[in-house]
Amino acid sequence: MFSKLRLTLASLAGAAVIAAPAGAQLKVVTSTTDLYDIAKAVGGNRITATHIGEGYQDPHFIEAKPSFVLQLRNADVWAFVGLDLEIGWMPVLLDGARNQRIKQGAPGYVDVSRAIPLLDVPSGNVDRSQGDVHPLGNPHYWLDPENGRRIARLFKDKFTELDPAAAAVYAANERNFEARLNNTERTWTDELAKIRGQPVVAWHTSWRYFAEYTKMNIVGFMEPKPGVPPSPSHLAGLIQTMRRTGAKVIVMEPFYDQKTADFVASRTGAKVLILPPSVGGVKGVGDYISVMDYDIKQLAAAL
Amino acid sequence: MRFMSALCAMAIIGTGLGAQVPTTVRDSVARAKAKADSIAAADSIAIVRELERMQGAKPDTTRGPVTGPQGSTNPRLLPDFSAVGDFVADLSPQGSTQADSSRIGVREVELAVQAAVDPYFRGDVFLGISDLEGISIEQAFLTTTALPNEFELKIGRFLMPIGKQNTTHRHDLHTVEYPYIIQRFFAPDGYKGTGFWLSRVIAPLGFFQEIQVTAVNRLADRDRSLQTGDPVNRKLSGLGYSARLRNYWDLNESTNLEVSGTALTGIREEPIAAPVGPVNALNARQNTFGADLTFRWRPLQQGLYKSFILQAELMRQSTQAVSATVPGPICRQLCAGSPIPPTTVASSGSHYTGGYAFARYQITTRGFLGGRYDQLQDPLFGGSTTRAASVELEFFPSEFSKMTAAYERYIPPAGIERINRILLQATFALGPHKPHPF
């Protein structure tokens, strides 16, 4: 009896997947604005795209609002950062959406992290005494333009797989995206030279990939451990570290409490630099290339 | 060292490509490459790109979480195991108000085992362990994951979708205990039903709506001190049936509103004034209707530091007055064959209304101040009014632990002592990161 039930369910599920629209614009939903912007750049007018999180919002703590379920229930593609960045809300939304096209294992379920070489993958045993660690690796990889290219290529491949008729469009759009990024990247030569090796403090480990690219030297974090708010004793130690290393900039996202950073800055003479980690993180930074451009130029100017 | 590793991998791959080796060999080379520390790989991004180009490999992005490109993190397909500890200290000056009279106790330890069963079902088992009840099945249900037309079916035991707070585990509440309408109308630790739960998301009007219907073994837990002539669920009409409609609106990006309605019907045992033989209760239909409202405010940019919830529920529970003639056979068994005529007995029926309002404001990154006011026609006191007002201070050292201090002024009907309750609670969670409650 159970096997019959399974057979029936399998048939029905298969029918549901096959019933996905063909030839229409792909409906793409992404977890972050960065993935959204790159998807739009690659998909062009062959896709419609929406995103769940905003660029000025901590992506760890997005709320699983039921209205997001409505976005996901009709999606053909669900693209997300992965590495447990969305663990606090994504399972609820995917369960609620009941969309076979974007369930784990379906073609529309796109874990972007699988295309990325990762940083901070723990090599030993991890537990929560180490803070809110990401046991699969650091998920803030989009803050390296090389990974931006990887994301674009991944989207090109995925959209082509789901919409092969527009393969040439996706390929051309992806090349165009890379060309624009390359052109902008060439303007950073002086800034990158200025940033290289400079000691800075970051609030969270979200700037690790950015540091790998720019070669800025993160000498400490405002958080004593990932996800743990700064404690007075930690800040005291951090102030000593900053004085010793000569760190002159505290890099932080717009969604953290600036008062604490201002306090540390006042004790060290450093400057608090609020950088958008994502598209829309501050006004006027409306696409992925602009985010990288803004962050690199702002940081170089502050050093 | 990193450069040498990458160079070796390139050399291996280059050899393989030149020899036109089968795909499986190339795959094994790719796996060997993937075993290299990914930090090293990122340090040599150009080399990684070159490797990928040479392999022509496209990553499979549709699988679950992985540690980089290495593969599954759960090769033995173990389910998720987790545990929650819930400790309560009752410092009330007039004595403990806990069911087991303890001053400091482990109210419950909950063990959970959760995993996909197969491509069609997910399984969730929650066992509750407490000094008072021993081990009990809190919840155990199978959830379909592949039904068409966006239906979802749960089969098993679950927290019933009755009102807003009943579907939340007690240790996840923002208060130490459930609101009194749940405690007195259903059960102190929430109303669980065993049966079927079917739900579907709809949006015909452009906003989120969800319909949830259940059919469960019986209405509420059985009170074993009550004995009726027939089981309450002898007929299918005696099962418990519920329906709930959720409506949700985003008012703007920071605020949202949920308004829902619930109906529940079924048959339960109602005591009679004078027992007839072993029969001391009659089967009576009970209907419960409820409405709940939740308003949330959380500015996106300052969401780590500021939030506010306002919540209210109202319920009305009505139990029919019934009378019945208790047949002779019951008496003959007790009276050794004496011809005693059938006896007509009755239960009086009841109508109880109650509700609560709850608010919670985030005062720091990890601190929240909340308050709740309860008022109900209390079944425990024959429908006389019970009121309670409480304040709660919650502190979250992290997402995985919580400390709560609560004061409650409990005001039962006139003639019964008013009580000041002081409760401290500590909870912690072990195991995989669970979704944040919303």
XYZ file of C-alpha atoms in Angstrom:
741
model
C 0.000 0.000 0.000
C 2.825 2.327 0.942
C 4.600 1.634 -2.323
C 1.413 2.454 -4.245
C 1.142 5.704 -2.382
C 4.748 6.512 -3.215
C 4.165 5.641 -6.862
C 1.161 7.917 -7.005
C 3.037 10.742 -5.341
C 5.967 10.269 -7.677
C 3.704 10.465 -10.709
C 1.986 13.542 -9.420
C 5.278 15.200 -8.554
C 6.654 14.429 -11.967
C 3.603 15.918 -13.587
C 4.027 19.050 -11.523
C 7.630 19.500 -12.604
C 6.878 18.838 -16.244
C 4.100 21.392 -16.033
C 6.645 24.174 -15.563
C 6.268 26.788 -18.284
C 8.556 26.426 -21.259
C 9.672 29.222 -23.510
C 8.459 31.960 -21.220
C 10.747 34.320 -19.329
C 12.554 32.512 -16.542
C 11.365 33.627 -13.137
C 14.461 34.006 -11.013
C 14.439 34.689 -7.282
C 17.694 35.303 -5.456
C 18.474 35.562 -1.783
C 20.621 38.697 -2.059
C 20.740 41.813 -4.179
C 24.191 40.915 -5.509
C 23.009 37.650 -6.993
C 19.956 39.486 -8.271
C 22.031 42.103 -10.061
C 24.359 39.597 -11.668
C 21.415 37.419 -12.675
C 19.792 40.447 -14.290
C 23.019 41.296 -16.083
C 23.273 37.783 -17.516
C 19.583 37.092 -18.027
C 18.670 40.473 -19.497
C 15.122 40.597 -20.735
C 14.941 36.811 -20.918
C 14.330 36.622 -17.200
C 12.306 38.355 -14.534
C 14.211 38.587 -11.281
C 13.384 39.466 -7.699
C 15.342 39.212 -4.482
C 14.479 38.415 -0.868
C 17.038 40.398 1.125
C 17.967 44.041 0.776
C 21.522 45.308 0.483
C 21.302 47.258 3.734
C 20.052 44.261 5.699
C 22.066 41.630 7.541
C 21.625 38.586 5.291
C 21.949 36.245 8.270
C 18.778 37.598 9.848
C 16.273 38.039 7.084
C 12.799 37.224 8.329
C 10.877 34.405 6.699
C 7.910 36.563 5.789
C 5.023 34.689 4.196
C 4.980 37.224 1.365
C 8.332 35.806 0.218
C 6.584 32.473 -0.215
C 4.492 34.059 -2.925
C 7.658 35.096 -4.762
C 9.061 31.588 -4.557
C 5.992 29.544 -5.386
C 6.172 30.533 -9.071
C 9.948 30.719 -9.433
C 11.845 28.706 -12.013
C 15.186 29.434 -10.361
C 16.065 29.939 -6.709
C 19.666 31.142 -6.469
C 21.202 31.568 -3.045
C 24.585 32.211 -1.482
C 24.687 28.932 0.448
C 27.159 27.863 3.126
C 24.383 28.302 5.707
C 24.115 32.057 5.159
C 20.369 31.629 4.633
C 19.913 28.758 7.112
C 17.769 30.870 9.428
C 15.020 31.509 6.908
C 15.463 29.676 3.619
C 14.124 26.252 4.709
C 10.904 27.816 5.953
C 10.338 29.689 2.720
C 11.151 26.744 0.466
C 8.873 24.477 2.477
C 6.139 27.069 2.295
C 6.535 27.621 -1.438
C 5.985 23.923 -2.278
C 7.514 24.566 -5.663
C 8.985 21.388 -7.145
C 11.082 23.371 -9.622
C 13.246 24.870 -6.883
C 13.363 22.050 -4.346
C 16.781 20.755 -3.426
C 17.983 18.574 -6.272
C 15.758 20.215 -8.869
C 17.330 22.115 -11.771
C 16.091 25.422 -10.415
C 17.794 24.990 -7.034
C 21.051 26.874 -7.460
C 23.539 26.855 -4.621
C 25.949 29.442 -5.969
C 28.649 28.576 -3.432
C 29.335 25.380 -5.325
C 31.030 27.392 -8.035
C 33.303 29.238 -5.627
C 36.679 28.403 -4.071
C 36.073 29.022 -0.413
C 37.847 30.719 2.438
C 37.710 29.870 6.127
C 36.627 26.271 5.767
C 37.258 24.919 9.270
C 39.870 22.220 9.230
C 39.218 20.760 12.674
C 36.262 20.180 14.889
C 33.888 23.128 15.113
C 31.308 23.890 17.730
C 29.306 26.888 18.815
C 31.831 27.887 21.452
C 33.566 29.434 18.445
C 30.573 31.689 17.795
C 28.142 31.458 14.934
C 30.631 29.763 12.687
C 29.827 28.689 9.164
C 31.077 25.108 9.190
C 30.997 24.901 5.390
C 33.111 27.988 4.801
C 32.859 31.765 4.732
C 29.774 32.705 2.688
C 30.631 36.335 1.862
C 32.424 35.396 -1.334
C 30.768 37.874 -3.706
C 33.056 40.616 -2.379
C 35.796 39.378 -4.672
C 35.260 40.387 -8.308
C 36.773 37.138 -9.468
C 33.898 35.401 -7.720
C 31.523 37.869 -9.343
C 32.709 36.507 -12.671
C 32.218 32.961 -11.432
C 28.667 33.768 -10.404
C 27.958 35.282 -13.812
C 29.309 32.211 -15.586
C 27.240 29.977 -13.364
C 24.094 31.910 -14.173
C 24.920 31.781 -17.869
C 25.195 28.005 -17.677
C 22.085 27.609 -15.541
C 19.899 29.876 -17.647
C 21.138 28.171 -20.783
C 20.281 24.786 -19.310
C 16.749 25.902 -18.499
C 16.227 28.079 -21.565
C 18.522 26.736 -24.294
C 16.839 28.772 -26.998
C 18.420 31.907 -25.556
C 21.876 30.461 -25.048
C 23.492 33.030 -27.309
C 21.810 35.879 -25.453
C 23.036 34.620 -22.092
C 26.544 34.098 -23.426
C 26.676 37.589 -24.893
C 25.283 39.162 -21.741
C 27.798 37.290 -19.609
C 30.675 38.414 -21.800
C 29.401 41.951 -21.600
C 29.219 41.745 -17.809
C 32.787 40.488 -17.585
C 33.968 43.155 -19.994
C 32.377 45.902 -17.924
C 33.872 44.443 -14.767
C 37.276 44.140 -16.413
C 37.151 47.736 -17.597
C 36.230 48.984 -14.140
C 38.825 46.752 -12.532
C 41.548 48.350 -14.641
C 40.749 51.711 -13.023
C 41.588 50.362 -9.559
C 45.324 50.015 -10.023
C 46.267 52.981 -7.891
C 43.688 52.215 -5.201
C 44.733 48.589 -4.896
C 48.354 49.625 -4.598
C 47.401 51.965 -1.794
C 45.330 49.350 0.045
C 47.799 46.481 -0.254
C 49.190 45.469 3.126
C 47.433 48.224 5.062
C 46.191 47.161 8.512
C 42.441 47.537 9.026
C 39.819 46.282 11.448
C 36.572 44.769 10.214
C 33.380 44.257 12.151
C 32.574 40.773 10.857
C 34.344 38.124 8.814
C 32.334 39.280 5.810
C 35.347 41.197 4.471
C 37.671 38.205 4.202
C 37.222 37.723 0.455
C 37.484 41.456 -0.117
C 40.732 41.370 1.833
C 42.029 38.485 -0.240
C 41.400 40.489 -3.376
C 42.638 43.874 -2.219
C 45.381 42.442 0.028
C 44.298 44.676 2.867
C 45.496 43.255 6.150
C 42.674 42.575 8.632
C 44.371 42.757 12.025
C 41.246 42.284 14.105
C 37.491 42.073 14.170
C 35.022 44.068 16.218
C 33.205 40.837 16.940
C 35.165 38.661 19.360
C 33.771 35.628 17.551
C 31.551 35.487 14.474
C 28.080 36.721 15.285
C 28.938 37.628 18.883
C 28.508 41.326 19.732
C 31.628 43.167 20.932
C 32.353 42.922 24.642
C 34.246 45.596 26.625
C 37.182 43.279 27.266
C 37.425 42.372 23.604
C 37.315 46.012 22.582
C 40.062 46.832 25.063
C 42.263 44.205 23.471
C 41.305 45.359 19.992
C 42.294 48.940 20.812
C 45.712 47.683 21.889
C 46.023 45.701 18.682
C 45.092 48.706 16.565
C 47.630 50.899 18.325
C 50.298 48.267 17.900
C 49.620 47.631 14.219
C 48.720 51.165 13.245
C 45.293 50.270 11.888
C 43.590 53.465 10.818
C 40.293 52.217 9.445
C 37.388 50.236 10.876
C 35.367 48.726 8.052
C 31.765 47.912 8.836
C 28.422 47.267 7.186
C 25.576 49.786 7.396
C 23.464 47.451 9.540
C 25.818 47.295 12.532
C 25.839 49.674 15.474
C 28.165 52.513 14.581
C 28.334 53.832 18.148
C 30.553 50.951 19.224
C 32.869 51.466 16.269
C 32.939 55.202 16.948
C 34.034 54.469 20.507
C 36.962 52.355 19.321
C 37.813 54.949 16.703
C 37.854 57.685 19.319
C 40.412 55.721 21.349
C 42.670 54.945 18.414
C 42.312 57.852 16.056
C 40.988 55.506 13.413
C 38.241 56.271 10.953
C 34.971 54.349 10.807
C 34.234 53.459 7.212
C 30.762 52.191 6.404
C 30.977 50.181 3.232
C 28.074 48.523 1.491
C 28.596 44.766 1.369
C 25.872 44.404 -1.226
C 23.992 46.157 -3.972
C 21.792 48.825 -2.421
C 23.800 48.837 0.798
C 24.099 52.608 0.519
C 22.276 54.996 -1.751
C 23.647 55.321 -5.239
C 25.348 51.946 -5.282
C 22.888 50.169 -7.456
C 24.758 47.352 -9.148
C 27.419 44.803 -8.383
C 30.257 46.515 -10.217
C 29.408 49.766 -8.454
C 29.617 48.043 -5.077
C 33.130 46.836 -5.752
C 34.117 50.166 -7.245
C 32.669 52.137 -4.337
C 34.205 49.928 -1.651
C 37.678 49.913 -3.158
C 37.760 53.632 -3.818
C 36.307 54.556 -0.430
C 38.766 52.326 1.372
C 41.728 53.649 -0.572
C 40.651 57.204 0.152
C 40.390 56.472 3.862
C 43.878 55.001 4.180
C 53.557 24.781 -0.831
C 50.162 25.898 -2.092
C 51.655 26.704 -5.450
C 53.337 23.305 -5.594
C 50.078 21.521 -4.791
C 48.273 23.374 -7.508
C 51.137 22.767 -9.937
C 51.021 19.024 -9.199
C 47.284 18.977 -9.758
C 47.776 20.782 -13.076
C 50.431 18.319 -14.096
C 48.192 15.361 -13.267
C 45.299 16.839 -15.151
C 47.452 17.769 -18.072
C 48.750 14.227 -18.321
C 45.266 12.867 -18.101
C 43.946 15.105 -20.814
C 46.811 14.320 -23.093
C 46.202 10.613 -22.772
C 42.490 10.978 -23.536
C 41.631 9.259 -20.251
C 38.042 8.360 -19.436
C 35.790 10.844 -17.711
C 35.933 8.892 -14.462
C 39.653 9.493 -14.232
C 39.166 13.163 -14.885
C 36.559 13.145 -12.155
C 38.959 11.559 -9.731
C 41.514 14.187 -10.617
C 38.915 16.840 -10.008
C 38.239 15.300 -6.639
C 41.915 15.272 -5.848
C 42.058 18.926 -6.713
C 39.066 19.581 -4.559
C 40.765 18.066 -1.563
C 43.258 20.882 -1.647
C 42.604 23.533 0.904
C 40.167 25.936 -0.654
C 41.943 28.869 0.884
C 44.973 27.851 -1.064
C 42.810 27.601 -4.126
C 41.528 31.090 -3.597
C 45.065 32.304 -3.184
C 45.697 31.027 -6.657
C 42.495 31.957 -8.344
C 44.066 32.124 -11.733
C 45.254 28.555 -11.365
C 41.836 27.423 -10.207
C 40.254 29.025 -13.230
C 42.758 27.370 -15.484
C 42.095 24.017 -13.865
C 38.379 24.364 -14.382
C 38.843 25.425 -17.964
C 41.025 22.437 -18.642
C 38.586 20.083 -16.960
C 35.599 21.624 -18.663
C 33.725 20.733 -15.527
C 30.596 22.540 -14.474
C 29.708 22.362 -10.816
C 26.505 20.644 -9.831
C 24.696 23.397 -8.028
C 21.487 21.583 -7.333
C 22.672 19.469 -4.458
C 22.516 20.424 -0.831
C 25.139 22.196 1.231
C 28.693 21.084 0.738
C 32.084 22.060 2.007
C 33.305 23.555 -1.191
C 33.379 21.193 -4.114
C 34.271 18.127 -2.043
C 30.827 16.558 -1.929
C 28.285 15.645 0.669
C 28.787 16.575 4.301
C 26.507 13.740 5.342
C 27.648 10.665 3.434
C 25.990 8.309 5.906
C 22.635 10.074 5.494
C 22.270 10.599 9.202
C 19.245 12.605 10.290
C 19.585 15.867 12.170
C 19.672 15.318 15.921
C 18.967 18.165 18.255
C 18.064 18.739 21.866
C 16.470 21.567 23.776
C 16.741 21.976 27.533
C 14.096 24.007 29.346
C 14.698 24.852 33.001
C 12.299 26.812 35.175
C 12.833 28.180 38.669
C 9.702 29.291 40.499
C 10.523 31.869 43.151
C 6.928 32.851 43.854
C 6.648 34.090 47.454
C 3.480 32.104 48.182
C 5.049 28.827 47.060
C 5.765 27.057 43.823
C 3.088 27.315 41.160
C 4.537 24.546 39.020
C 2.541 21.398 38.331
C 5.055 19.284 40.232
C 5.491 21.879 42.997
C 9.183 22.140 42.245
C 11.058 25.315 42.988
C 13.799 24.578 40.502
C 13.221 21.967 37.879
C 13.888 20.666 34.434
C 10.531 21.396 32.886
C 11.338 19.457 29.764
C 14.111 18.177 27.600
C 13.068 17.826 24.003
C 14.916 15.540 21.650
C 14.359 15.911 17.939
C 15.240 13.692 15.006
C 14.541 15.166 11.594
C 15.373 14.138 8.054
C 14.043 13.521 4.607
C 12.511 10.062 4.535
C 12.616 9.652 0.780
C 11.886 11.883 -2.204
C 8.274 12.168 -1.124
C 8.302 12.643 2.641
C 10.141 14.394 5.410
C 10.007 12.981 8.936
C 10.085 14.894 12.218
C 10.052 13.284 15.651
C 10.064 15.286 18.881
C 10.235 13.429 22.171
C 9.548 15.252 25.395
C 11.204 14.103 28.591
C 10.164 15.521 31.925
C 10.140 14.455 35.551
C 6.384 14.871 35.591
C 5.398 12.984 32.461
C 8.393 10.776 31.773
C 8.937 10.291 28.057
C 6.164 11.333 25.734
C 5.724 11.798 22.014
C 5.449 15.532 21.670
C 5.221 15.476 17.922
C 5.915 12.859 15.291
C 4.798 13.473 11.770
C 5.434 12.729 8.172
C 5.221 15.647 5.776
C 4.708 15.262 2.076
C 7.188 17.123 -0.057
C 5.943 16.294 -3.519
C 2.190 16.747 -3.636
C 0.980 18.640 -6.693
C -0.929 21.905 -6.683
C 1.039 23.171 -3.696
C -0.753 20.975 -1.199
C 1.078 19.762 1.857
C -0.083 16.915 4.044
C 1.152 16.028 7.493
C 0.364 12.693 9.021
C 1.017 12.029 12.685
C 0.994 14.066 15.877
C 1.539 17.800 15.737
C 0.812 21.045 17.521
C -2.628 21.954 16.258
C -3.026 25.062 14.096
C -5.383 26.619 16.596
C -4.722 30.305 17.081
C -1.286 31.844 16.806
C 0.783 30.653 19.724
C -0.314 27.027 19.908
C 1.864 26.070 16.952
C 4.978 27.345 18.724
C 6.943 25.007 20.959
C 6.629 26.118 24.566
C 10.358 26.707 24.938
C 10.294 28.986 21.863
C 7.596 31.263 23.264
C 8.470 34.801 24.281
C 6.793 34.062 27.596
C 7.507 31.282 30.081
C 4.100 29.690 29.623
C 1.355 29.570 27.037
C -1.441 32.125 27.339
C -4.160 31.016 29.747
C -6.703 30.455 26.985
C -4.465 27.710 25.606
C -3.692 26.308 29.037
C -7.297 26.239 30.232
C -9.209 25.604 27.000
C -6.783 22.923 25.775
C -3.659 21.882 27.726
C -0.850 23.547 29.723
C 1.775 22.421 27.238
C -0.259 23.161 24.114
C -2.868 21.264 22.184
C -1.499 18.418 20.125
C -3.573 16.351 17.791
C -2.918 13.043 16.100
C -4.226 12.762 12.574
C -4.003 14.591 9.268
C -3.106 18.183 8.506
C -3.669 19.455 4.964
C -2.635 22.938 3.949
C -2.331 25.048 0.851
C -1.051 28.531 0.159
C -3.385 30.666 -1.909
C -3.250 34.235 -3.095
C -6.414 34.993 -5.040
C -6.505 38.541 -3.697
C -2.831 39.262 -4.212
C -1.708 38.753 -0.639
C -0.574 35.652 1.234
C -3.266 33.347 2.475
C -3.000 29.822 3.748
C -5.745 27.360 4.521
C -5.006 24.682 7.091
C -7.465 21.928 7.887
C -6.999 19.008 10.231
C -8.810 15.847 11.220
C -7.495 14.346 14.438
C -8.192 11.358 16.595
C -10.108 13.294 19.206
C -10.684 16.740 20.613
C -8.107 17.560 23.282
C -6.304 15.075 25.468
C -8.416 12.516 27.200
C -9.163 13.102 30.862
C -8.851 9.557 32.126
C -10.962 10.287 35.200
C -13.998 10.736 32.955
C -15.878 7.692 31.720
C -18.617 7.816 29.098
C -20.849 5.094 27.712
C -19.248 5.327 24.255
C -15.838 6.574 23.163
C -16.053 10.149 21.913
C -14.825 9.138 18.498
C -16.939 6.032 17.996
C -18.412 7.814 14.984
C -16.265 9.762 12.536
C -18.245 12.857 13.444
C -16.679 12.551 16.864
C -13.167 13.191 15.602
C -11.623 16.600 16.058
C -11.808 18.849 13.006
C -10.241 22.237 12.604
C -9.843 24.879 9.928
C -7.656 27.935 9.955
C -7.277 30.754 7.445
C -4.113 32.854 7.663
C -3.955 36.264 6.022
C -0.705 38.187 5.814
C 0.136 41.646 4.529
C 3.380 43.583 4.274
C 2.361 47.100 5.281
C 5.778 48.352 4.223
C 9.252 46.839 4.266
C 9.476 47.178 8.065
C 5.983 46.338 9.236
C 3.558 43.566 8.569
C 0.254 42.307 9.795
C -1.212 38.859 10.130
C -4.885 38.285 10.877
C -6.189 34.760 11.091
C -9.312 32.896 12.068
C -9.726 29.420 13.490
C -12.611 27.028 13.996
C -12.462 23.735 15.862
C -15.128 21.163 16.546
C -15.296 17.732 18.083
C -16.697 15.733 20.922
C -15.253 15.502 24.382
C -16.292 14.125 27.738
C -18.368 16.434 29.903
C -18.821 15.470 33.533
C -22.300 14.903 34.954
C -23.409 15.826 38.426
C -24.111 12.338 39.730
C -22.332 9.309 38.301
C -24.417 6.349 37.229
C -22.354 3.321 37.883
C -19.015 3.849 36.144
C -20.434 6.524 33.875
C -19.548 9.988 35.106
C -19.536 11.912 31.827
C -21.464 12.334 28.612
C -20.219 12.936 25.109
C -20.845 16.548 24.180
C -19.932 18.500 21.097
C -17.566 21.350 21.682
C -16.920 24.174 19.240
C -14.147 26.716 19.503
C -13.828 29.803 17.386
C -10.884 32.130 17.492
C -9.273 35.109 15.856
C -5.719 36.319 16.217
C -3.753 39.325 15.131
C -0.007 39.867 14.973
C 1.655 43.151 14.108
C 5.419 43.210 13.629
C 7.832 46.066 13.186
C 11.451 45.540 12.371
C 13.367 48.134 10.351
C 15.534 46.234 7.911
C 18.740 48.206 8.351
C 18.532 48.231 12.156
C 16.940 44.818 12.416
C 19.675 43.544 14.693
C 18.799 46.128 17.314
C 15.166 47.128 17.005
C 11.938 45.210 16.739
C 8.444 45.178 18.132
C 5.631 42.659 18.161
C 2.034 43.194 19.183
C -0.136 40.116 19.311
C -3.639 39.331 20.468
C -5.909 36.324 20.396
C -9.551 35.883 21.241
C -11.335 32.563 21.597
C -14.799 31.384 22.437
C -15.380 27.800 23.414
C -18.881 26.399 23.638
C -19.881 22.964 24.837
C -23.362 21.725 24.144
C -25.729 20.833 26.943
C -26.632 17.191 26.500
C -28.803 14.703 28.220
C -28.897 11.000 27.753
C -30.490 7.945 29.149
C -27.949 5.627 30.567
C -29.170 2.157 29.641
C -29.921 -0.564 32.084
C -27.133 -2.977 31.213
C -24.624 -0.804 32.943
C -26.647 -0.921 36.115
C -27.402 -4.635 35.879
C -23.716 -5.364 35.817
C -23.229 -3.413 38.997
C -26.373 -4.457 40.761
C -26.170 -8.180 40.216
C -29.178 -8.338 37.947
C -31.587 -6.156 39.914
C -34.088 -4.535 37.522
C -33.189 -0.884 37.884
C -34.716 1.330 35.196
C -32.564 3.421 32.833
C -31.438 6.728 34.251
C -31.535 10.067 32.457
C -28.498 12.231 33.109
C -27.415 15.589 31.762
C -24.451 17.880 31.461
C -25.147 21.549 31.636
C -23.035 22.846 28.726
C -20.833 25.862 28.917
C -19.651 28.948 27.061
C -16.261 30.412 27.823
C -14.611 33.403 26.219
C -11.071 34.544 26.723
C -8.092 36.183 25.199
C -4.781 37.856 25.693
C -2.725 40.712 24.374
C 1.039 40.508 24.210
C 3.687 43.034 23.274
C 7.464 42.728 23.068
C 9.998 45.428 22.380
C 13.674 44.935 21.649
C 15.677 47.106 24.008
C 19.215 46.008 23.118
C 20.921 43.699 20.650
C 20.209 40.766 22.898
C 17.563 42.041 25.292
C 13.782 42.176 24.956
C 11.077 43.484 27.252
C 7.644 41.966 26.948
C 4.305 41.991 28.684
C 1.072 40.036 28.462
C -2.416 40.524 29.783
C -4.776 37.546 29.964
C -8.455 37.502 30.750
C -10.823 34.599 30.400
C -13.948 32.955 31.663
C -12.048 30.199 33.320
C -13.227 26.601 32.880
C -11.236 25.762 35.986
C -13.554 27.950 38.051
C -16.850 27.251 36.305
C -16.557 30.231 34.002
C -15.706 32.894 36.569
C -13.177 35.409 35.381
C -9.458 34.871 35.779
C -7.021 37.630 34.926
C -3.255 37.746 34.799
C -0.724 40.411 33.936
C 2.932 39.629 33.411
C 6.171 41.253 32.331
C 9.090 39.341 30.881
C 12.688 40.302 30.389
C 14.429 38.094 27.835
C 18.149 37.924 27.260
C 19.700 35.979 24.403
C 23.426 35.353 24.899
C 23.283 33.913 21.396
C 20.768 32.446 19.014
C 21.087 29.177 20.879
C 20.420 30.141 24.479
C 17.889 32.293 26.273
C 17.349 33.535 29.811
C 13.980 34.890 30.898
C 12.881 36.563 34.095
C 9.150 36.999 34.526
C 6.799 38.477 37.066
C 3.096 37.717 36.926
C 0.190 38.990 38.946
C -2.375 36.208 38.859
C -5.915 37.212 39.773
C -8.370 34.296 39.969
C -12.086 34.746 40.687
C -13.156 36.441 43.886
C -12.637 34.389 46.986
C -9.473 32.725 45.715
C -6.084 33.962 46.767
C -4.314 36.290 44.372
C -0.771 35.259 43.629
C 2.458 36.967 42.701
C 4.532 34.668 40.527
C 8.241 35.064 39.895
C 9.677 32.757 37.276
C 13.147 32.348 35.876
C 13.729 30.315 32.759
C 16.809 29.134 30.921
C 16.699 27.305 27.614
C 19.368 26.116 25.278
C 19.465 24.341 21.950
C 22.019 21.824 20.726
C 22.378 20.653 17.183
C 21.849 22.069 13.727
C 20.882 25.678 13.241
C 17.102 25.828 13.105
C 15.119 28.435 11.201
C 14.404 31.579 13.152
C 10.811 31.686 14.371
C 8.619 34.271 12.645
